[in-house]
Short mmCIF file of C-alpha atoms (C1' of nucleotides) in Angstrom, two decimals:
data_model
loop_
_atom_site.label_atom_id
_atom_site.label_comp_id
_atom_site.label_asym_id
_atom_site.label_seq_id
_atom_site.Cartn_x
_atom_site.Cartn_y
_atom_site.Cartn_z
CA MET A 27 0.21 0.05 -0.07
CA PRO A 28 1.27 3.24 -0.82
CA GLU A 29 3.09 5.38 2.30
CA LEU A 30 5.34 8.48 2.23
CA PRO A 31 7.91 6.69 0.44
CA GLU A 32 5.64 4.81 -2.17
CA VAL A 33 3.88 8.65 -2.76
CA GLU A 34 6.91 11.05 -2.97
CA THR A 35 8.36 8.48 -5.85
CA ILE A 36 5.14 8.91 -8.02
CA ARG A 37 5.54 12.59 -6.96
CA THR A 38 9.09 13.10 -8.57
CA GLN A 39 8.12 10.95 -11.61
CA LEU A 40 4.92 12.85 -12.04
CA ALA A 41 6.55 16.34 -11.51
CA PRO A 42 8.65 17.21 -14.72
CA ARG A 43 5.59 15.44 -16.63
CA LEU A 44 2.96 17.48 -15.37
CA VAL A 45 3.91 20.67 -14.12
CA GLY A 46 3.45 23.56 -16.89
CA ARG A 47 0.68 21.04 -18.43
CA ARG A 48 -2.81 22.54 -18.86
CA ILE A 49 -5.35 19.85 -18.41
CA ALA A 50 -7.78 19.45 -21.28
CA GLY A 51 -10.41 17.04 -20.26
CA VAL A 52 -11.41 14.97 -16.62
CA GLU A 53 -12.90 11.67 -17.00
CA ILE A 54 -14.78 10.19 -14.27
CA LEU A 55 -15.41 6.48 -14.80
CA ASP A 56 -16.72 5.84 -11.24
CA PRO A 57 -18.49 8.60 -8.71
CA LEU A 58 -17.23 6.95 -5.82
CA VAL A 59 -13.48 8.67 -6.32
CA THR A 60 -14.74 11.99 -5.94
CA ASP A 61 -17.41 11.29 -3.16
CA PRO A 62 -18.27 13.19 -1.35
CA MET A 63 -18.25 15.67 -3.86
CA ALA A 64 -20.40 15.10 -7.34
CA PRO A 65 -18.11 14.16 -10.40
CA ASP A 66 -19.13 16.95 -12.57
CA GLU A 67 -18.11 19.88 -9.98
CA PHE A 68 -14.67 17.98 -9.60
CA SER A 69 -14.41 18.03 -13.36
CA HIS A 70 -15.36 21.67 -13.74
CA ALA A 71 -12.89 22.65 -11.13
CA LEU A 72 -10.01 20.93 -12.96
CA ALA A 73 -10.79 21.82 -17.15
CA GLY A 74 -8.84 24.35 -18.51
CA GLN A 75 -6.42 24.70 -15.80
CA CYS A 76 -2.57 24.99 -15.53
CA ILE A 77 -0.95 22.86 -13.13
CA THR A 78 1.38 24.70 -11.47
CA GLY A 79 3.48 21.93 -9.22
CA LEU A 80 3.22 18.82 -7.36
CA GLU A 81 3.54 18.43 -3.48
CA ARG A 82 3.07 15.24 -0.85
CA ARG A 83 1.73 15.69 2.54
CA GLY A 84 1.92 12.70 4.40
CA LYS A 85 0.47 10.20 2.04
CA TYR A 86 -1.08 12.97 -0.26
CA LEU A 87 -0.34 14.01 -3.03
CA LEU A 88 -1.01 17.63 -4.07
CA VAL A 89 -1.42 18.94 -7.18
CA GLY A 90 -1.35 22.62 -7.90
CA LEU A 91 -3.71 24.58 -10.15
CA GLU A 92 -2.95 27.99 -11.54
CA SER A 93 -6.58 29.15 -10.33
CA GLY A 94 -5.10 28.77 -6.85
CA ALA A 95 -7.27 25.62 -5.61
CA THR A 96 -5.30 22.17 -5.25
CA LEU A 97 -6.17 18.73 -6.71
CA ALA A 98 -5.38 16.13 -3.35
CA VAL A 99 -5.09 12.51 -4.27
CA HIS A 100 -5.09 10.09 -1.65
CA LEU A 101 -4.09 6.87 -3.15
CA ARG A 102 -5.53 4.25 0.09
CA MET A 103 -5.15 0.77 -0.11
CA THR A 104 -4.79 -0.52 -3.97
CA GLY A 105 -4.95 3.28 -5.88
CA ARG A 106 -2.06 3.84 -8.86
CA LEU A 107 -1.30 6.85 -10.68
CA HIS A 108 -0.26 5.98 -13.68
CA TRP A 109 1.06 8.32 -16.62
CA ARG A 110 1.46 7.76 -20.00
CA ALA A 111 2.58 10.03 -23.23
CA ARG A 112 -0.81 9.08 -24.80
CA ARG A 113 -4.42 8.05 -23.65
CA PRO A 114 -4.41 4.13 -22.58
CA GLY A 115 -6.19 1.90 -25.17
CA PRO A 116 -9.51 0.06 -24.21
CA GLY A 117 -8.72 -2.53 -21.30
CA GLU A 118 -5.31 -1.02 -21.24
CA GLU A 119 -5.64 0.30 -17.63
CA ARG A 120 -6.87 -2.24 -14.96
CA PHE A 121 -10.01 -0.99 -12.35
CA LEU A 122 -9.67 2.77 -14.05
CA ARG A 123 -11.01 4.93 -12.10
CA ALA A 124 -10.89 8.39 -13.52
CA LEU A 125 -8.50 9.78 -16.16
CA LEU A 126 -7.12 13.33 -16.79
CA VAL A 127 -5.60 14.64 -20.36
CA CYS A 128 -3.39 17.10 -20.95
CA ASP A 129 -3.30 19.42 -23.78
CA ASP A 130 -0.68 17.61 -25.22
CA GLY A 131 -2.25 14.65 -25.29
CA SER A 132 -0.52 12.54 -22.14
CA THR A 133 -2.45 11.04 -19.75
CA LEU A 134 -2.81 10.83 -15.70
CA ALA A 135 -4.53 7.44 -15.34
CA PHE A 136 -6.43 6.59 -11.51
CA GLY A 137 -6.57 2.99 -11.25
CA ASP A 138 -7.54 1.06 -7.88
CA ALA A 139 -8.79 -2.14 -7.30
CA ARG A 140 -10.46 -1.47 -4.37
CA ARG A 141 -12.06 1.75 -4.44
CA PHE A 142 -10.87 2.94 -1.27
CA GLY A 143 -8.91 5.99 -3.05
CA ARG A 144 -9.77 9.16 -3.11
CA VAL A 145 -9.81 12.97 -4.87
CA TRP A 146 -10.65 16.07 -3.54
CA ILE A 147 -10.42 19.82 -4.65
CA ILE A 148 -9.31 21.89 -1.83
CA PRO A 149 -10.63 25.67 -2.58
CA ALA A 150 -8.31 28.59 -3.56
CA GLY A 151 -6.44 30.20 -0.89
CA PRO A 152 -3.55 29.12 1.54
CA MET A 153 -5.13 29.38 4.25
CA GLN A 154 -8.01 26.51 3.03
CA ARG A 155 -5.06 24.13 1.90
CA GLU A 156 -3.70 25.06 6.09
CA TYR A 157 -6.72 24.13 7.30
CA TRP A 158 -7.12 20.79 4.50
CA CYS A 159 -3.65 19.84 6.19
CA GLY A 160 -4.25 20.70 9.69
CA ARG A 161 -5.40 17.27 10.72
CA LEU A 162 -1.55 15.69 9.66
CA GLY A 163 1.16 15.20 11.97
CA VAL A 164 4.90 16.14 10.96
CA GLU A 165 6.37 15.94 7.98
CA PRO A 166 8.93 13.08 9.64
CA LEU A 167 11.74 14.39 6.77
CA SER A 168 11.49 17.75 7.50
CA ALA A 169 13.45 19.40 10.33
CA ALA A 170 10.55 20.11 12.31
CA PHE A 171 10.37 16.69 13.14
CA THR A 172 12.96 15.96 16.27
CA ALA A 173 13.45 12.93 18.83
CA ARG A 174 12.51 15.95 21.31
CA GLY A 175 9.18 16.73 19.48
CA LEU A 176 8.37 12.56 18.93
CA ALA A 177 8.57 12.01 22.95
CA GLU A 178 6.67 15.39 23.72
CA SER A 179 4.02 14.30 20.99
CA LEU A 180 3.74 11.10 22.69
CA HIS A 181 4.16 12.30 26.66
CA GLY A 182 1.29 10.22 28.66
CA ARG A 183 -0.02 8.17 25.41
CA ARG A 184 -0.96 4.77 26.60
CA VAL A 185 -1.91 3.35 23.25
CA ALA A 186 0.53 1.01 21.44
CA ILE A 187 3.80 2.83 19.93
CA LYS A 188 2.88 1.04 16.45
CA THR A 189 -0.46 2.38 16.66
CA ALA A 190 0.61 5.80 17.20
CA LEU A 191 3.25 5.87 14.53
CA LEU A 192 0.11 4.84 12.21
CA ASN A 193 -1.64 7.90 13.63
CA GLN A 194 -1.22 10.66 10.84
CA VAL A 195 -2.28 13.38 13.41
CA VAL A 196 0.80 12.27 15.09
CA ILE A 197 3.67 11.65 11.82
CA ALA A 198 1.91 12.19 8.35
CA GLY A 199 3.12 9.18 5.93
CA ILE A 200 3.76 6.11 8.15
CA GLY A 201 1.74 2.93 7.13
CA ASN A 202 1.60 -0.58 7.86
CA ILE A 203 5.11 -1.60 6.32
CA TYR A 204 6.95 1.09 7.60
CA ALA A 205 6.08 1.03 11.09
CA ASP A 206 7.34 -2.64 11.56
CA GLU A 207 10.72 -1.50 9.95
CA ALA A 208 10.96 1.17 11.89
CA LEU A 209 10.29 -0.32 15.05
CA PHE A 210 13.01 -2.93 14.16
CA ALA A 211 15.47 -0.79 13.01
CA GLY A 212 14.70 1.16 16.22
CA ARG A 213 14.52 -2.18 18.63
CA VAL A 214 11.35 -0.93 19.73
CA HIS A 215 8.90 -3.79 20.28
CA PRO A 216 5.15 -2.97 18.80
CA LEU A 217 3.57 -3.10 22.09
CA ARG A 218 5.52 -0.68 24.41
CA PRO A 219 2.98 2.04 25.59
CA ALA A 220 4.06 5.31 23.42
CA GLY A 221 4.30 7.37 25.99
CA SER A 222 6.50 4.74 27.83
CA LEU A 223 9.89 4.95 25.57
CA SER A 224 13.28 6.34 27.32
CA PRO A 225 14.52 9.44 25.54
CA HIS A 226 17.63 7.01 24.42
CA GLU A 227 14.68 5.01 22.52
CA TYR A 228 12.74 7.86 21.46
CA ARG A 229 15.86 8.77 20.06
CA ALA A 230 16.51 5.74 17.94
CA LEU A 231 12.65 5.49 16.80
CA HIS A 232 13.10 9.24 15.42
CA ARG A 233 16.94 8.01 13.37
CA ALA A 234 14.51 5.03 12.73
CA ILE A 235 12.10 6.09 10.94
CA ARG A 236 13.96 8.99 8.92
CA ASP A 237 15.94 6.41 8.04
CA ARG A 238 13.79 3.43 6.53
CA LEU A 239 11.91 6.28 4.83
CA THR A 240 14.98 7.55 3.05
CA VAL A 241 16.21 3.84 2.11
CA ALA A 242 12.82 3.54 1.01
CA ILE A 243 12.55 6.14 -1.17
CA ALA A 244 15.77 6.09 -2.50
CA ALA A 245 14.36 2.11 -3.74
CA GLY A 246 11.45 3.45 -5.16
CA GLY A 247 8.64 2.35 -2.66
CA ALA A 248 7.87 -1.51 -1.97
CA SER A 249 6.11 -3.24 -4.26
CA ILE A 250 4.35 -5.85 -1.88
CA ASP A 251 1.10 -5.92 -2.93
CA SER A 252 -0.12 -4.04 -5.80
CA TYR A 253 2.17 -0.76 -5.62
CA ARG A 254 3.55 0.53 -9.00
CA ASP A 255 5.18 4.12 -9.48
CA GLY A 256 4.11 7.12 -11.50
CA LEU A 257 5.34 4.64 -14.65
CA GLY A 258 3.53 1.86 -13.49
CA GLN A 259 7.28 -0.04 -12.69
CA ARG A 260 7.62 -1.72 -9.37
CA GLY A 261 9.80 -0.65 -6.68
CA GLU A 262 12.53 -2.28 -4.86
CA MET A 263 11.93 -2.00 -1.18
CA GLN A 264 10.07 -5.00 -1.02
CA HIS A 265 13.59 -6.93 -0.81
CA LEU A 266 15.34 -4.72 1.68
CA LEU A 267 12.24 -5.77 4.76
CA ARG A 268 13.62 -6.77 7.21
CA VAL A 269 10.62 -7.84 9.02
CA HIS A 270 7.35 -6.87 7.54
CA LEU A 271 6.13 -10.07 5.85
CA HIS A 272 8.73 -12.05 6.93
CA GLU A 273 7.22 -14.31 9.95
CA GLY A 274 8.98 -17.46 10.11
CA ASP A 275 12.10 -16.05 9.08
CA PRO A 276 15.03 -15.50 10.61
CA CYS A 277 16.15 -11.70 11.59
CA PRO A 278 18.75 -10.30 9.81
CA ARG A 279 20.06 -9.34 13.26
CA CYS A 280 20.01 -11.77 15.33
CA GLY A 281 18.42 -14.99 13.59
CA THR A 282 16.05 -15.43 16.03
CA THR A 283 12.77 -16.35 14.11
CA ILE A 284 10.34 -13.26 13.12
CA VAL A 285 6.74 -13.30 14.39
CA LYS A 286 3.58 -11.84 13.34
CA THR A 287 0.96 -10.59 15.92
CA VAL A 288 -1.56 -8.38 15.47
CA VAL A 289 -1.59 -5.03 16.86
CA GLY A 290 -4.49 -1.84 16.23
CA GLN A 291 -6.34 -4.66 13.79
CA ARG A 292 -3.16 -4.59 11.49
CA GLY A 293 -0.40 -7.47 10.60
CA THR A 294 2.89 -6.58 12.49
CA TYR A 295 6.11 -8.56 12.43
CA TRP A 296 8.98 -7.66 14.68
CA CYS A 297 11.90 -10.07 15.98
CA PRO A 298 11.54 -11.40 19.80
CA GLN A 299 14.76 -10.90 20.43
CA CYS A 300 15.78 -7.47 19.29
CA GLN A 301 12.24 -5.83 20.39
CA PRO A 302 12.14 -6.99 23.97
CA ASP A 303 8.83 -7.96 25.58
CA PRO A 304 7.11 -4.46 26.80
CA THR A 305 6.07 -6.17 29.72
CA GLY A 306 9.79 -6.87 31.20
CA ALA A 307 10.86 -3.62 32.17
CA HIS A 308 13.88 -2.16 30.72
CA LEU A 309 16.55 -3.94 29.80
CA PRO A 310 20.35 -3.07 30.65
CA ALA A 311 21.31 -1.06 27.72
CA MET A 312 22.58 -3.21 24.49
CA ARG A 313 26.24 -3.98 23.22
CA ARG A 314 26.63 -3.83 19.71
CA ARG A 315 26.73 -7.05 18.46
CA PRO A 316 30.67 -7.17 16.70
CA ARG A 317 28.47 -8.99 13.71
CA ARG A 318 25.44 -8.82 11.73
CA VAL A 319 24.13 -11.06 9.56
CA ARG A 320 23.04 -10.32 6.74
CA GLN A 321 19.54 -10.30 5.07
CA ALA A 322 19.54 -12.32 1.42
CA VAL A 323 18.71 -9.73 -0.61
CA GLY A 324 17.15 -10.61 -4.18
CA ALA A 325 17.09 -14.65 -4.27
"C1'" DA B 8 -9.93 13.04 25.98
"C1'" DT B 9 -8.25 9.13 24.48
"C1'" DT B 10 -8.96 4.80 22.68
"C1'" DT B 11 -11.31 1.06 20.68
"C1'" DT B 12 -14.79 -1.17 17.44
"C1'" DC B 13 -16.45 -1.44 12.95
"C1'" DC B 14 -17.28 0.00 8.38
"C1'" DC B 15 -15.84 -0.11 3.30
"C1'" DC B 16 -14.47 -2.69 -0.73
"C1'" DT B 17 -13.29 -6.31 -3.93
"C1'" DG B 18 -8.89 -9.09 -5.34
"C1'" DC B 19 -6.28 -13.08 -3.80
"C1'" DC B 20 -5.24 -16.81 -2.04
"C1'" DG B 21 -5.60 -21.06 0.64
"C1'" DG B 22 -8.89 -25.06 1.50
"C1'" DC B 23 -11.87 -28.42 0.59
"C1'" DT C 23 -11.33 -27.56 -11.90
"C1'" DG C 24 -14.26 -24.40 -8.97
"C1'" DC C 25 -16.30 -22.78 -5.42
"C1'" DC C 26 -16.36 -20.16 -1.07
"C1'" DG C 27 -14.91 -18.28 3.08
"C1'" DG C 28 -11.67 -15.17 4.53
"C1'" DC C 29 -7.59 -11.61 5.01
"C1'" DA C 30 -5.83 -7.60 3.78
"C1'" DG C 31 -6.21 -2.47 5.61
"C1'" DG C 32 -6.05 3.84 5.34
"C1'" DG C 33 -8.99 5.84 7.46
"C1'" DG C 34 -12.81 8.18 9.40
"C1'" DA C 35 -17.55 7.93 12.00
"C1'" DA C 36 -19.07 5.65 15.79
"C1'" DA C 37 -19.09 3.41 19.93
"C1'" DA C 38 -16.77 2.70 24.40
#
DNA sequence: ATTTTCCCCTGCCGGC
DNA sequence: TGCCGGCAGGGGAAAA
């Protein structure tokens, strides 16, 4: 499912292809995609508009328009954005829900098998957009995201740290994949109460979040499900996941068998050795292992 | 206020 | 081979 790294990958690819183009036509094939806005109202806001910029906020892709309005896109579970130099032929785009046609004949297809994905029009005005994005927390790759800030935002919270990481009000853009990966990299058990980490652990987790997201962006995102990038290609991050979807496999760090449990209704993968149990009080400071077991990549 | 549960939606997978 | 139940999960509303 598209999380921050996947959306950022798409943004990077689409920006040079879309910015400066004029929208010639909008076709809504599934009215659910604009819900609750009426499809014709949605189309009207886009028709004839020049695309002025492409940004990302959390898992949202934000398409700036010359009118000052913003087209916001969320891919949710199975949504895809697929750019083509020419309009896709009949049956060429699976699960096509909406199509945006540019003045040069290039197209942006919105496909979505499960129909959870949505598009919105944010009215003109910086305040409007600010307000619209107001429910989103800090961008984890921005300078505003600090270990101290993370600790403060989780102070007193008793929900599982994994659930907190998935909460977009706390941090914007982390989903199930990178929550698991960051907790593993930071050596934090997913069920630890969010407010119970030591300063050292908040620092480790903060660092792990940035590291995993950065690596994932460099890898073009994880195509473990239906994710494809803006050009229809797979990413490579699925080969670099260390615990997510690795139930039964040896931990790449210590060799212990990776387990899967459910945390906050979400499948959760972790290493019982590297991410010590929440009920067992703080363990003594961990010594660095001289050697790490390398994960077999590719295969 | 915070936390938990439910729901949306449908392709895909394992089991028989 | 084919049918079918159940799983997957982001996010928001509703309930606890």
